Amino acid sequence: DFTNQTQPLVGKSSARASRLHAVAMSEENIKVAVRVRPFNTRELERSCRLVISMNGKITTLSDPQRRQQDSRSFTFDHAYWSFDGFQQEEDGRIVPTDAKYASQQTVYDDLGRKLLTNAFDGYNASLFAYGQTGSGKSFSMVGFGPNKGVVVQACEDLFQRLDANKDPNVTYTVRLSMMEIYMEEVSDLLDDPAKRPRGGLKVRENAKAGYFFVENLQMLPVKNYSEISALMDKGASNRTIAATKMNATSSRAHTLVSILLEQTRKDPTGRRTTRSSNINLIDLAGSERQDATGNVGVRLKEGAKINLSLSTLGNVISALV
């Protein structure tokens, strides 16, 4: 997500958009989407002004204190307008009242469904939610109440596809892990917080196979949506969150949900072959400015670690594309 910015649109804000724009323009196997959310209570109280407009895949940022010529436009694979054009029902469901509004379902249909299809085709796939603190990343990824995010809908869709399988020669196994990276330490969110090892779990490299893994991270088998939903609820309850001036429920750690899908096929000779793919769904902690969040003490240290890790991630993405 890349959403409304309340500070002047110079420096880091436009630099971040430029970097994402460059990624979107690079490789076909990398897609970049941007979503603009409604103003929150804090922004309404400060009488913030909308500085973002969207036209198709083009997103334009305009500083109201500058000339119109100084506006900047960026092209992404998808541009989702969720600022207005909706209403909230009594049961909490958000429903569109304007065709321009991008719902949770729209976001999943464009991004999550394709991710799942790639996994069934045997490809590893990852989806990152990236943006400033309070920009709506967790809402897009996890959702709230009846407004299901990408992660929840992907799990529902996964088991609907598995249940639809009628081929007796094809069997599926699904496993789930859920971890967070807090202050540079990795923790298993499916484990009891009181039993977590001091210093966190270790990240190791399998040099022969050419991949990294988290040592002793649980990868639990799940047989249906109810089981995977219960595990994700457990993991979500163990996430590290805290209140800041920018966000009352600010994620203080990066959360990574990983789903391992194994497909075993038996040919007419009885020979079995297994194809594995990983679906990684990452809700990144939001970038922060100390003067805006008012963070001090532990919150300030957390913010510094978050910003450092996001900068490093940006460098990695730039290097890959």
PDB file of C-alpha atoms in Angstrom, residues 168-299:
ATOM      1  CA  PRO A 168      -7.696 -39.550  -7.023  1.00  0.00           C
ATOM      2  CA  ASN A 169      -4.131 -39.497  -8.311  1.00  0.00           C
ATOM      3  CA  VAL A 170      -3.419 -36.033  -6.881  1.00  0.00           C
ATOM      4  CA  THR A 171      -3.126 -35.335  -3.163  1.00  0.00           C
ATOM      5  CA  TYR A 172      -2.291 -32.098  -1.373  1.00  0.00           C
ATOM      6  CA  THR A 173      -0.547 -31.239   1.882  1.00  0.00           C
ATOM      7  CA  VAL A 174      -0.682 -27.758   3.402  1.00  0.00           C
ATOM      8  CA  ARG A 175       1.550 -26.463   6.198  1.00  0.00           C
ATOM      9  CA  LEU A 176       1.582 -23.060   7.894  1.00  0.00           C
ATOM     10  CA  SER A 177       4.201 -21.012   9.699  1.00  0.00           C
ATOM     11  CA  MET A 178       3.813 -17.527  11.150  1.00  0.00           C
ATOM     12  CA  MET A 179       6.657 -15.419  12.470  1.00  0.00           C
ATOM     13  CA  GLU A 180       7.538 -11.824  13.255  1.00  0.00           C
ATOM     14  CA  ILE A 181      10.774  -9.849  13.152  1.00  0.00           C
ATOM     15  CA  TYR A 182      10.890  -7.476  16.120  1.00  0.00           C
ATOM     16  CA  MET A 183      13.974  -5.386  16.902  1.00  0.00           C
ATOM     17  CA  GLU A 184      16.017  -7.646  14.575  1.00  0.00           C
ATOM     18  CA  GLU A 185      14.918 -10.797  16.434  1.00  0.00           C
ATOM     19  CA  VAL A 186      12.807 -13.559  14.853  1.00  0.00           C
ATOM     20  CA  SER A 187       9.956 -15.072  16.886  1.00  0.00           C
ATOM     21  CA  ASP A 188       7.526 -17.911  16.161  1.00  0.00           C
ATOM     22  CA  LEU A 189       4.029 -16.442  16.530  1.00  0.00           C
ATOM     23  CA  LEU A 190       2.523 -19.917  16.828  1.00  0.00           C
ATOM     24  CA  ASP A 191       4.594 -20.593  19.940  1.00  0.00           C
ATOM     25  CA  ASP A 192       3.809 -19.592  23.519  1.00  0.00           C
ATOM     26  CA  PRO A 193       5.474 -16.164  24.078  1.00  0.00           C
ATOM     27  CA  ALA A 194       6.668 -17.335  27.509  1.00  0.00           C
ATOM     28  CA  LYS A 195       8.592 -20.188  25.880  1.00  0.00           C
ATOM     29  CA  ARG A 196      10.373 -18.143  23.218  1.00  0.00           C
ATOM     30  CA  PRO A 197      14.168 -18.510  23.288  1.00  0.00           C
ATOM     31  CA  ARG A 198      16.133 -15.502  24.437  1.00  0.00           C
ATOM     32  CA  GLY A 199      17.636 -13.669  21.491  1.00  0.00           C
ATOM     33  CA  GLY A 200      15.060 -15.089  19.084  1.00  0.00           C
ATOM     34  CA  LEU A 201      15.292 -17.861  16.506  1.00  0.00           C
ATOM     35  CA  LYS A 202      18.367 -18.162  14.307  1.00  0.00           C
ATOM     36  CA  VAL A 203      18.342 -17.576  10.559  1.00  0.00           C
ATOM     37  CA  ARG A 204      20.496 -20.205   8.828  1.00  0.00           C
ATOM     38  CA  GLU A 205      21.684 -20.763   5.292  1.00  0.00           C
ATOM     39  CA  ASN A 206      21.559 -24.079   3.467  1.00  0.00           C
ATOM     40  CA  ALA A 207      24.494 -23.402   1.180  1.00  0.00           C
ATOM     41  CA  LYS A 208      24.091 -26.652  -0.747  1.00  0.00           C
ATOM     42  CA  ALA A 209      20.404 -26.091  -1.536  1.00  0.00           C
ATOM     43  CA  GLY A 210      20.832 -22.325  -1.892  1.00  0.00           C
ATOM     44  CA  TYR A 211      18.235 -20.950   0.484  1.00  0.00           C
ATOM     45  CA  PHE A 212      17.848 -19.440   3.970  1.00  0.00           C
ATOM     46  CA  PHE A 213      15.586 -20.787   6.702  1.00  0.00           C
ATOM     47  CA  VAL A 214      14.627 -20.056  10.297  1.00  0.00           C
ATOM     48  CA  GLU A 215      15.879 -22.758  12.616  1.00  0.00           C
ATOM     49  CA  ASN A 216      13.193 -24.375  14.836  1.00  0.00           C
ATOM     50  CA  LEU A 217      10.346 -22.402  13.256  1.00  0.00           C
ATOM     51  CA  GLN A 218       7.169 -24.482  13.442  1.00  0.00           C
ATOM     52  CA  MET A 219       5.590 -25.481  10.129  1.00  0.00           C
ATOM     53  CA  LEU A 220       2.268 -26.979  11.206  1.00  0.00           C
ATOM     54  CA  PRO A 221       0.037 -29.175   9.009  1.00  0.00           C
ATOM     55  CA  VAL A 222      -3.524 -27.943   8.404  1.00  0.00           C
ATOM     56  CA  LYS A 223      -6.350 -29.946   6.863  1.00  0.00           C
ATOM     57  CA  ASN A 224      -9.028 -27.312   6.337  1.00  0.00           C
ATOM     58  CA  TYR A 225      -9.807 -23.604   6.557  1.00  0.00           C
ATOM     59  CA  SER A 226     -11.004 -23.827  10.169  1.00  0.00           C
ATOM     60  CA  GLU A 227      -7.623 -25.159  11.288  1.00  0.00           C
ATOM     61  CA  ILE A 228      -5.571 -22.578   9.395  1.00  0.00           C
ATOM     62  CA  SER A 229      -7.893 -19.797  10.579  1.00  0.00           C
ATOM     63  CA  ALA A 230      -7.492 -20.868  14.222  1.00  0.00           C
ATOM     64  CA  LEU A 231      -3.692 -20.879  13.887  1.00  0.00           C
ATOM     65  CA  MET A 232      -3.658 -17.435  12.270  1.00  0.00           C
ATOM     66  CA  ASP A 233      -5.895 -16.055  15.026  1.00  0.00           C
ATOM     67  CA  LYS A 234      -3.444 -17.473  17.573  1.00  0.00           C
ATOM     68  CA  GLY A 235      -0.497 -15.922  15.770  1.00  0.00           C
ATOM     69  CA  ALA A 236      -2.242 -12.563  15.381  1.00  0.00           C
ATOM     70  CA  SER A 237      -2.904 -12.436  19.130  1.00  0.00           C
ATOM     71  CA  ASN A 238       0.850 -12.809  19.740  1.00  0.00           C
ATOM     72  CA  ARG A 239       1.884  -9.944  17.427  1.00  0.00           C
ATOM     73  CA  THR A 240       3.766  -6.989  18.891  1.00  0.00           C
ATOM     74  CA  ILE A 241       1.629  -3.843  18.620  1.00  0.00           C
ATOM     75  CA  ALA A 242       1.583  -0.517  20.462  1.00  0.00           C
ATOM     76  CA  ALA A 243      -0.056   2.894  20.254  1.00  0.00           C
ATOM     77  CA  THR A 244       1.682   5.904  18.690  1.00  0.00           C
ATOM     78  CA  LYS A 245       0.381   9.348  17.764  1.00  0.00           C
ATOM     79  CA  MET A 246       0.123   8.157  14.152  1.00  0.00           C
ATOM     80  CA  ASN A 247      -1.566   4.820  14.800  1.00  0.00           C
ATOM     81  CA  ALA A 248      -3.418   3.471  17.850  1.00  0.00           C
ATOM     82  CA  THR A 249      -2.630  -0.142  16.893  1.00  0.00           C
ATOM     83  CA  SER A 250       0.756   0.233  15.243  1.00  0.00           C
ATOM     84  CA  SER A 251       2.519  -2.988  14.256  1.00  0.00           C
ATOM     85  CA  ARG A 252       5.963  -2.861  15.863  1.00  0.00           C
ATOM     86  CA  ALA A 253       7.285  -5.853  13.929  1.00  0.00           C
ATOM     87  CA  HIS A 254       7.217  -7.366  10.457  1.00  0.00           C
ATOM     88  CA  THR A 255       4.824 -10.324  10.215  1.00  0.00           C
ATOM     89  CA  LEU A 256       5.352 -13.161   7.750  1.00  0.00           C
ATOM     90  CA  VAL A 257       2.741 -15.838   7.064  1.00  0.00           C
ATOM     91  CA  SER A 258       4.181 -18.690   5.003  1.00  0.00           C
ATOM     92  CA  ILE A 259       2.044 -21.430   3.462  1.00  0.00           C
ATOM     93  CA  LEU A 260       3.781 -24.519   2.087  1.00  0.00           C
ATOM     94  CA  LEU A 261       1.739 -26.281  -0.588  1.00  0.00           C
ATOM     95  CA  GLU A 262       2.830 -29.779  -1.593  1.00  0.00           C
ATOM     96  CA  GLN A 263       1.191 -31.545  -4.538  1.00  0.00           C
ATOM     97  CA  THR A 264       1.828 -35.270  -4.950  1.00  0.00           C
ATOM     98  CA  ARG A 265       0.851 -36.874  -8.259  1.00  0.00           C
ATOM     99  CA  LYS A 266       0.800 -40.600  -9.036  1.00  0.00           C
ATOM    100  CA  ASP A 267       1.317 -41.588 -12.686  1.00  0.00           C
ATOM    101  CA  PRO A 268      -0.119 -44.749 -14.355  1.00  0.00           C
ATOM    102  CA  THR A 269       3.013 -46.741 -13.367  1.00  0.00           C
ATOM    103  CA  GLY A 270       2.491 -45.917  -9.692  1.00  0.00           C
ATOM    104  CA  ARG A 271       5.466 -43.539  -9.570  1.00  0.00           C
ATOM    105  CA  ARG A 272       4.897 -40.517  -7.334  1.00  0.00           C
ATOM    106  CA  THR A 273       6.275 -37.022  -7.872  1.00  0.00           C
ATOM    107  CA  THR A 274       5.918 -34.118  -5.452  1.00  0.00           C
ATOM    108  CA  ARG A 275       5.902 -30.439  -6.329  1.00  0.00           C
ATOM    109  CA  SER A 276       6.307 -27.856  -3.562  1.00  0.00           C
ATOM    110  CA  SER A 277       5.705 -24.124  -3.529  1.00  0.00           C
ATOM    111  CA  ASN A 278       5.763 -21.439  -0.849  1.00  0.00           C
ATOM    112  CA  ILE A 279       3.256 -18.616  -0.536  1.00  0.00           C
ATOM    113  CA  ASN A 280       4.691 -15.790   1.568  1.00  0.00           C
ATOM    114  CA  LEU A 281       2.305 -13.072   2.778  1.00  0.00           C
ATOM    115  CA  ILE A 282       4.199 -10.258   4.513  1.00  0.00           C
ATOM    116  CA  ASP A 283       2.697  -7.406   6.520  1.00  0.00           C
ATOM    117  CA  LEU A 284       5.635  -5.048   7.012  1.00  0.00           C
ATOM    118  CA  ALA A 285       5.788  -2.656   9.937  1.00  0.00           C
ATOM    119  CA  GLY A 286       5.271   0.918   8.737  1.00  0.00           C
ATOM    120  CA  SER A 287       8.033   3.432   8.185  1.00  0.00           C
ATOM    121  CA  GLU A 288       8.024   6.220  10.774  1.00  0.00           C
ATOM    122  CA  ARG A 289       9.107   9.795  11.390  1.00  0.00           C
ATOM    123  CA  GLN A 290       9.889  10.524  15.030  1.00  0.00           C
ATOM    124  CA  ASP A 291       8.450  14.041  14.950  1.00  0.00           C
ATOM    125  CA  ALA A 292       5.118  12.719  13.619  1.00  0.00           C
ATOM    126  CA  THR A 293       4.778   9.667  15.858  1.00  0.00           C
ATOM    127  CA  GLY A 294       6.039  11.349  19.039  1.00  0.00           C
ATOM    128  CA  ASN A 295       7.915   8.178  19.913  1.00  0.00           C
ATOM    129  CA  VAL A 296      10.410   8.108  22.773  1.00  0.00           C
ATOM    130  CA  GLY A 297      12.222   5.355  24.654  1.00  0.00           C
ATOM    131  CA  VAL A 298      11.431   1.834  23.449  1.00  0.00           C
ATOM    132  CA  ARG A 299       9.010   3.079  20.756  1.00  0.00           C
TER     133      ARG A 299
END
